[in-house]
CSV table of C-alpha atoms in Angstrom, one decimal:
chain,number,residue,atom,x,y,z
A,10,MET,CA,177.4,146.7,53.7
A,11,THR,CA,178.2,150.1,55.1
A,12,VAL,CA,178.7,150.6,58.8
A,13,HIS,CA,176.2,153.1,60.2
A,14,THR,CA,178.1,155.9,61.8
A,15,LEU,CA,176.5,159.1,63.2
A,16,ALA,CA,178.0,162.5,64.0
A,17,THR,CA,176.2,162.2,67.3
A,18,PRO,CA,175.1,159.0,69.0
A,19,LEU,CA,171.6,157.9,68.2
A,20,GLN,CA,168.8,158.8,70.6
A,21,TYR,CA,166.5,155.8,71.4
A,22,PRO,CA,162.7,156.0,71.8
A,23,ALA,CA,161.8,155.5,75.4
A,24,PRO,CA,158.7,153.6,76.6
A,25,ASP,CA,156.6,155.4,79.3
A,26,LEU,CA,157.1,153.0,82.2
A,27,ASN,CA,154.3,154.8,84.2
A,28,LYS,CA,151.9,153.9,81.5
A,29,ILE,CA,153.1,150.3,81.5
A,30,LYS,CA,152.7,150.2,85.3
A,31,ASN,CA,149.3,151.8,85.3
A,32,SER,CA,147.9,149.7,82.4
A,33,ARG,CA,149.3,146.5,84.0
A,34,ALA,CA,147.8,147.3,87.3
A,35,GLU,CA,144.5,148.2,85.6
A,36,ILE,CA,144.4,144.9,83.7
A,37,SER,CA,145.3,142.8,86.8
A,38,TYR,CA,142.6,144.6,88.9
A,39,LYS,CA,140.0,143.9,86.2
A,40,ILE,CA,141.0,140.3,85.9
A,41,ARG,CA,140.6,139.8,89.6
A,42,THR,CA,137.3,141.6,89.8
A,43,LEU,CA,136.0,139.7,86.8
A,44,SER,CA,137.0,136.3,88.1
A,45,THR,CA,133.3,135.6,88.9
A,46,LEU,CA,132.1,136.5,85.4
A,47,TYR,CA,129.0,134.5,84.5
A,48,LEU,CA,130.6,133.3,81.2
A,49,PRO,CA,133.5,130.8,81.9
A,50,VAL,CA,134.9,131.3,78.4
A,51,LEU,CA,135.5,135.0,79.2
A,52,VAL,CA,137.2,134.1,82.5
A,53,GLU,CA,139.5,131.8,80.5
A,54,GLU,CA,140.3,134.6,78.1
A,55,LEU,CA,141.3,136.8,81.0
A,56,LYS,CA,143.5,134.0,82.5
A,57,ALA,CA,145.3,133.6,79.2
A,58,LEU,CA,145.8,137.4,79.1
A,59,GLN,CA,147.3,137.4,82.6
A,60,ASN,CA,149.7,134.6,81.7
A,61,GLU,CA,150.9,136.5,78.6
A,62,ILE,CA,151.2,139.8,80.6
A,63,ASN,CA,153.4,137.9,83.1
A,64,THR,CA,155.5,136.5,80.2
A,65,THR,CA,155.9,139.9,78.6
A,66,ASP,CA,156.9,141.4,81.9
A,67,LYS,CA,159.6,138.8,82.3
A,68,SER,CA,160.9,139.2,78.8
A,69,ALA,CA,161.1,142.9,79.1
A,70,LEU,CA,162.7,142.8,82.6
A,71,ASP,CA,165.2,140.2,81.4
A,72,ALA,CA,166.2,142.5,78.5
A,73,LEU,CA,166.6,145.5,80.7
A,74,THR,CA,168.6,143.6,83.3
A,75,LEU,CA,170.8,141.5,81.0
A,76,ALA,CA,171.3,143.8,78.0
A,77,PRO,CA,174.0,146.0,79.7
A,78,ILE,CA,175.9,142.8,80.6
A,79,ALA,CA,175.7,141.5,77.0
A,80,LEU,CA,176.9,144.8,75.6
A,81,ASN,CA,179.8,145.3,78.0
A,82,HIS,CA,182.7,146.2,75.8
A,83,GLU,CA,185.5,146.7,78.3
A,84,GLU,CA,187.5,143.8,76.8
A,85,ILE,CA,187.5,145.5,73.4
A,86,LYS,CA,189.7,148.4,74.3
A,87,PRO,CA,192.9,146.5,75.2
A,88,LEU,CA,192.5,144.3,72.2
A,89,TYR,CA,192.1,147.2,69.8
A,90,SER,CA,195.0,149.0,71.5
A,91,ALA,CA,197.1,145.9,70.8
A,92,ILE,CA,196.2,146.1,67.1
A,93,GLN,CA,197.2,149.7,67.0
A,94,LYS,CA,200.6,148.9,68.6
A,95,LEU,CA,201.1,146.1,66.1
A,96,GLU,CA,200.6,148.5,63.2
A,97,LYS,CA,203.6,150.5,64.5
A,98,ASN,CA,205.7,147.5,65.4
A,99,ASN,CA,208.7,147.1,63.1
A,100,THR,CA,210.4,144.3,65.1
A,101,ILE,CA,208.3,141.5,63.6
A,102,THR,CA,207.7,140.3,60.1
A,103,GLU,CA,204.8,141.5,58.1
A,104,GLN,CA,203.3,138.1,58.1
A,105,GLU,CA,203.6,137.8,61.9
A,106,GLN,CA,202.1,141.3,62.2
A,107,LYS,CA,199.2,140.4,60.0
A,108,GLU,CA,198.4,137.1,61.8
A,109,ALA,CA,198.5,138.8,65.2
A,110,MET,CA,196.3,141.6,64.1
A,111,LEU,CA,193.8,139.2,62.6
A,112,SER,CA,193.7,137.2,65.8
A,113,TYR,CA,192.9,140.4,67.8
A,114,ALA,CA,190.4,141.5,65.2
A,115,LYS,CA,188.7,138.1,65.4
A,116,ASP,CA,188.5,138.4,69.2
A,117,ILE,CA,187.0,141.9,69.0
A,118,LYS,CA,184.4,140.9,66.4
A,119,LEU,CA,183.6,137.9,68.5
A,120,ILE,CA,182.9,140.1,71.5
A,121,ILE,CA,180.8,142.5,69.4
A,122,ASP,CA,178.9,139.7,67.6
A,123,ASP,CA,178.3,137.9,70.9
A,124,GLY,CA,176.8,141.0,72.4
A,125,ARG,CA,174.6,141.7,69.4
A,126,SER,CA,173.5,138.1,69.3
A,127,LYS,CA,172.4,138.2,72.9
A,128,MET,CA,170.7,141.5,72.3
A,129,LYS,CA,168.8,140.0,69.4
A,130,GLU,CA,167.8,137.0,71.6
A,131,HIS,CA,166.3,139.5,74.1
A,132,THR,CA,164.7,141.5,71.3
A,133,ASP,CA,163.2,138.4,69.6
A,134,THR,CA,161.9,137.1,73.0
A,135,LEU,CA,160.2,140.4,73.8
A,136,GLU,CA,158.7,140.6,70.3
A,137,ASN,CA,157.4,137.0,70.5
A,138,SER,CA,155.9,137.8,73.9
A,139,LEU,CA,154.2,140.8,72.5
A,140,THR,CA,152.9,138.8,69.5
A,141,ASN,CA,151.5,136.2,71.8
A,142,LEU,CA,149.9,138.9,74.0
A,143,ARG,CA,148.2,140.4,70.9
A,144,LYS,CA,146.9,137.0,69.9
A,145,VAL,CA,145.0,136.5,73.2
A,146,GLU,CA,141.4,136.7,72.2
A,147,LEU,CA,139.3,139.2,74.1
A,148,SER,CA,135.7,138.8,73.0
A,149,ASP,CA,133.7,141.8,71.9
A,150,ASN,CA,130.7,141.6,74.1
A,151,GLN,CA,128.8,144.6,72.9
A,152,TYR,CA,126.1,142.5,71.3
A,153,ARG,CA,125.7,140.6,74.6
A,154,ILE,CA,125.4,143.9,76.5
A,155,GLU,CA,122.7,145.1,74.1
A,156,GLU,CA,120.7,141.9,74.5
A,157,LEU,CA,120.9,142.1,78.3
A,158,LYS,CA,119.8,145.7,78.2
A,159,LYS,CA,116.8,144.7,76.1
A,160,SER,CA,116.0,142.1,78.6
A,161,ILE,CA,116.0,144.7,81.4
A,162,GLU,CA,113.9,147.0,79.3
A,163,SER,CA,111.3,144.2,78.7
A,164,ASP,CA,111.1,143.3,82.4
A,165,SER,CA,110.7,147.0,83.5
A,166,PRO,CA,107.1,147.3,82.2
A,167,LYS,CA,106.2,144.0,83.8
A,168,LEU,CA,107.7,145.2,87.1
A,169,ALA,CA,105.7,148.5,86.8
A,170,ALA,CA,102.5,146.5,86.1
A,171,GLU,CA,103.1,144.3,89.2
A,172,ARG,CA,103.6,147.4,91.4
A,173,LYS,CA,100.4,148.9,90.1
A,174,ALA,CA,98.5,145.7,90.7
A,175,ILE,CA,99.9,145.6,94.3
A,176,GLU,CA,98.8,149.1,94.9
A,177,LEU,CA,95.2,148.2,94.0
A,178,LEU,CA,95.3,145.0,96.0
A,179,GLU,CA,96.7,146.8,99.0
A,180,THR,CA,93.9,149.3,98.8
A,181,GLN,CA,91.4,146.5,98.7
A,182,GLU,CA,93.1,144.8,101.6
A,183,THR,CA,93.0,148.0,103.6
A,184,ALA,CA,89.3,148.4,102.9
A,185,LEU,CA,88.6,144.7,103.9
A,186,ASN,CA,90.7,144.9,107.0
A,187,THR,CA,88.9,148.1,108.0
A,188,ALA,CA,85.4,146.6,107.3
A,189,ILE,CA,86.2,143.4,109.1
A,190,GLY,CA,87.7,145.2,112.0
A,191,THR,CA,84.7,147.5,112.3
A,192,LEU,CA,82.4,144.5,112.3
A,193,GLU,CA,84.4,142.5,114.8
A,194,SER,CA,84.7,145.5,117.2
A,195,SER,CA,81.0,146.2,117.0
A,196,ASN,CA,78.9,145.2,120.0
A,197,VAL,CA,76.3,143.7,117.6
A,198,PHE,CA,78.9,141.5,115.9
A,199,ASP,CA,77.2,138.3,117.0
A,200,LEU,CA,74.0,139.4,115.4
A,201,LEU,CA,75.8,140.3,112.1
A,202,LYS,CA,78.4,137.6,111.5
A,203,ASP,CA,75.9,135.2,109.9
A,204,VAL,CA,73.6,137.5,108.0
A,205,LEU,CA,73.7,139.3,104.7
A,206,LEU,CA,75.3,142.7,105.5
A,207,SER,CA,73.3,145.3,103.6
A,208,VAL,CA,73.1,149.0,104.3
A,209,GLU,CA,69.6,148.5,105.5
A,210,LYS,CA,70.6,145.7,107.9
A,211,LEU,CA,73.5,147.7,109.3
A,212,THR,CA,71.3,150.7,109.7
A,213,GLU,CA,68.9,148.7,111.9
A,214,THR,CA,71.8,148.4,114.4
A,215,ASP,CA,73.2,151.1,116.6
A,216,MET,CA,76.3,151.2,114.4
A,217,ALA,CA,77.4,154.8,113.6
A,218,THR,CA,76.9,156.0,110.1
A,219,PRO,CA,80.7,156.5,109.5
A,220,LYS,CA,81.3,152.9,110.4
A,221,ILE,CA,78.5,151.7,108.2
A,222,ALA,CA,80.2,153.6,105.4
A,223,LEU,CA,83.5,151.8,106.1
A,224,VAL,CA,81.8,148.4,106.0
A,225,LYS,CA,80.0,149.3,102.8
A,226,VAL,CA,83.4,150.1,101.2
A,227,GLY,CA,84.7,146.7,102.3
A,228,ILE,CA,81.6,144.9,100.9
A,229,SER,CA,82.1,146.7,97.6
A,230,ALA,CA,85.8,145.6,97.5
A,231,ALA,CA,84.9,142.0,98.4
A,232,GLY,CA,82.2,141.9,95.7
A,233,LYS,CA,84.8,142.9,93.0
A,234,ILE,CA,87.3,140.3,94.4
A,235,LEU,CA,84.8,137.5,94.5
A,236,GLY,CA,83.0,138.5,91.3
A,237,VAL,CA,79.7,138.9,93.2
A,238,ALA,CA,77.4,141.7,91.9
A,239,SER,CA,75.7,142.4,95.1
A,240,ASP,CA,75.5,145.2,97.7
A,241,ALA,CA,75.0,142.6,100.5
A,242,LEU,CA,77.6,140.0,101.5
A,243,LYS,CA,78.2,137.9,104.6
A,244,TYR,CA,81.0,138.4,107.0
A,245,GLU,CA,82.6,135.1,105.9
A,246,GLN,CA,82.6,136.4,102.4
A,247,LEU,CA,84.6,139.4,103.6
A,248,ILE,CA,87.1,137.0,105.2
A,249,THR,CA,87.3,134.9,102.0
A,250,ALA,CA,87.8,138.0,100.0
A,251,ARG,CA,90.6,139.2,102.3
A,252,LYS,CA,92.3,135.8,102.1
A,253,THR,CA,92.0,136.0,98.3
A,254,VAL,CA,93.5,139.4,98.2
A,255,GLN,CA,96.4,138.4,100.5
A,256,ASP,CA,97.1,135.3,98.3
A,257,ARG,CA,97.2,137.6,95.3
A,258,LEU,CA,99.4,140.0,97.1
A,259,ASP,CA,101.8,137.2,98.0
A,260,MET,CA,101.9,136.1,94.4
A,261,ARG,CA,102.5,139.6,93.1
A,262,ARG,CA,105.2,140.3,95.7
A,263,THR,CA,106.9,137.1,94.7
A,264,ASN,CA,106.7,138.2,91.1
A,265,ILE,CA,108.2,141.6,92.1
A,266,GLU,CA,111.0,139.9,93.9
A,267,SER,CA,111.6,137.6,90.9
A,268,TYR,CA,111.7,140.5,88.5
A,269,ASN,CA,113.9,142.5,90.8
A,270,ASN,CA,116.3,139.6,91.1
A,271,ASP,CA,116.3,139.0,87.4
A,272,ILE,CA,116.9,142.7,86.7
A,273,LYS,CA,119.6,142.9,89.3
A,274,THR,CA,121.4,139.8,88.0
A,275,THR,CA,121.1,141.0,84.4
A,276,GLN,CA,122.4,144.5,85.4
A,277,GLU,CA,125.3,142.9,87.2
A,278,ARG,CA,126.1,141.0,84.0
A,279,VAL,CA,125.9,144.2,82.0
A,280,ASP,CA,128.3,145.8,84.4
A,281,GLN,CA,130.7,142.9,84.2
A,282,LEU,CA,130.7,142.8,80.4
A,283,THR,CA,131.1,146.6,80.3
A,284,GLU,CA,134.1,146.3,82.5
A,285,PHE,CA,135.4,143.4,80.3
A,286,GLN,CA,135.2,145.8,77.3
A,287,THR,CA,137.7,148.1,79.0
A,288,VAL,CA,140.4,145.5,79.2
A,289,GLN,CA,141.3,145.7,75.5
A,290,PRO,CA,142.2,149.5,75.6
A,291,ALA,CA,144.4,148.9,78.7
A,292,ARG,CA,146.1,146.0,76.8
A,293,ALA,CA,146.7,148.3,73.8
A,294,VAL,CA,148.4,150.9,76.0
A,295,TYR,CA,150.6,148.2,77.6
A,296,ILE,CA,151.6,146.7,74.2
A,297,GLN,CA,152.2,150.1,72.6
A,298,GLU,CA,154.8,151.1,75.3
A,299,PHE,CA,156.6,147.8,75.1
A,300,ASP,CA,156.6,148.1,71.3
A,301,THR,CA,158.6,151.3,71.8
A,302,LEU,CA,161.1,149.3,73.9
A,303,ALA,CA,161.4,146.7,71.2
A,304,GLU,CA,161.8,149.4,68.6
A,305,ALA,CA,164.7,150.9,70.6
A,306,MET,CA,166.3,147.5,70.8
A,307,ASN,CA,165.9,146.8,67.1
A,308,ARG,CA,167.3,150.3,66.3
A,309,PHE,CA,170.5,149.5,68.3
A,310,LEU,CA,170.8,146.2,66.4
A,311,THR,CA,170.3,148.0,63.0
A,312,ILE,CA,172.7,150.8,63.7
A,313,THR,CA,175.5,148.4,65.0
A,314,ALA,CA,175.1,145.9,62.2
A,315,HIS,CA,178.2,145.2,60.1
A,316,GLU,CA,179.8,142.6,57.8
A,317,ALA,CA,183.1,140.8,58.0
A,318,THR,CA,184.6,143.1,55.3
A,319,ASP,CA,183.7,146.3,57.1
A,320,ASP,CA,186.5,148.5,58.4
A,321,LEU,CA,187.3,147.2,61.9
A,322,SER,CA,188.0,150.7,63.3
A,323,LEU,CA,184.6,151.9,62.2
A,324,VAL,CA,182.9,148.8,63.5
A,325,VAL,CA,184.5,149.2,66.9
A,326,LYS,CA,183.9,153.0,67.0
A,327,ASN,CA,180.3,152.6,66.1
A,328,PHE,CA,179.6,149.7,68.5
A,329,VAL,CA,181.3,151.4,71.4
A,330,GLU,CA,179.6,154.8,70.8
A,331,GLN,CA,176.2,153.3,70.5
A,332,SER,CA,176.7,151.0,73.5
A,333,ASN,CA,177.7,154.0,75.5
A,334,VAL,CA,174.4,155.6,74.8
A,335,PHE,CA,172.2,152.4,74.8
A,336,ILE,CA,173.5,150.9,78.0
A,337,PRO,CA,172.7,154.0,80.2
A,338,PHE,CA,169.4,154.2,78.4
A,339,ILE,CA,168.5,150.6,79.3
A,340,LYS,CA,169.9,151.0,82.9
A,341,SER,CA,167.7,154.1,83.4
A,342,LEU,CA,164.6,152.1,82.3
A,343,ARG,CA,165.6,149.3,84.6
A,344,GLN,CA,165.9,151.7,87.5
A,345,GLN,CA,162.4,153.1,86.7
A,346,TRP,CA,160.9,149.6,86.5
A,347,SER,CA,158.1,148.9,88.9
A,348,VAL,CA,155.6,146.1,89.2
């Protein structure tokens, strides 16, 4: 294996921590607002997502915090200097020189391998967290949204029909109230309340013509309501017709309220599911940026990889140079970290 050495230290791909922060906040907000989702299975999916977000955050933060410690190479310099001095030392035997240099080399490689091993642990942990985060199922609810919208569409004509029926009933109620009120306020009411109210009968009284016309409209409305084909009805029939109209109005208004409640509930569900659909894109952004961090960590491991037979000076030079770039890079990300 050849040690990777570069004329200039490698630049590492940097995640956008603002995107991570914003997508995390967006996801957390959506999870909170959707905690009352009408489908418990979707609530459980969001809970699982939040758990994996938390785990990924911890994995990334641990890596950013502990990687600089793991890659600290201050102890390498005196050990490597000792090897260089031994190479020029003529006061000891060649065997003693070789054994001492091998001992120092072993210590140096131990430091490097230990640092890389810890880096790999952090990298693997982060990648495993991201894998688990990807595996959290977020149901595609588009078909549910379409079904709910169809339900609203099917209720809308029913609602319109109820409103139209109410308009007619209210017109009839007004006509009856006016007719009944006109009769009751008449000074000949006692003479009229038990007789058939025809135009001829009303004309025989001193009731003014406009008032007679109002009573006639009420009689016509009552006839339609009671199913009586007659131009003459009794006062009690007007009362019965009004009661019938009011009962029908109550029923229609109850229907209206029921349809409105159904539509409102269904629309709220549409809104919830539509909001749920936006969680997936936010997760994708969050994962993409942490994938970039994992890529940088893997790149460091790749570029500092070596074998036991590789030239020690190249191994040390490469590890120190890359660490001197990678450690500030990681520290900078750690300083930018915000939850």
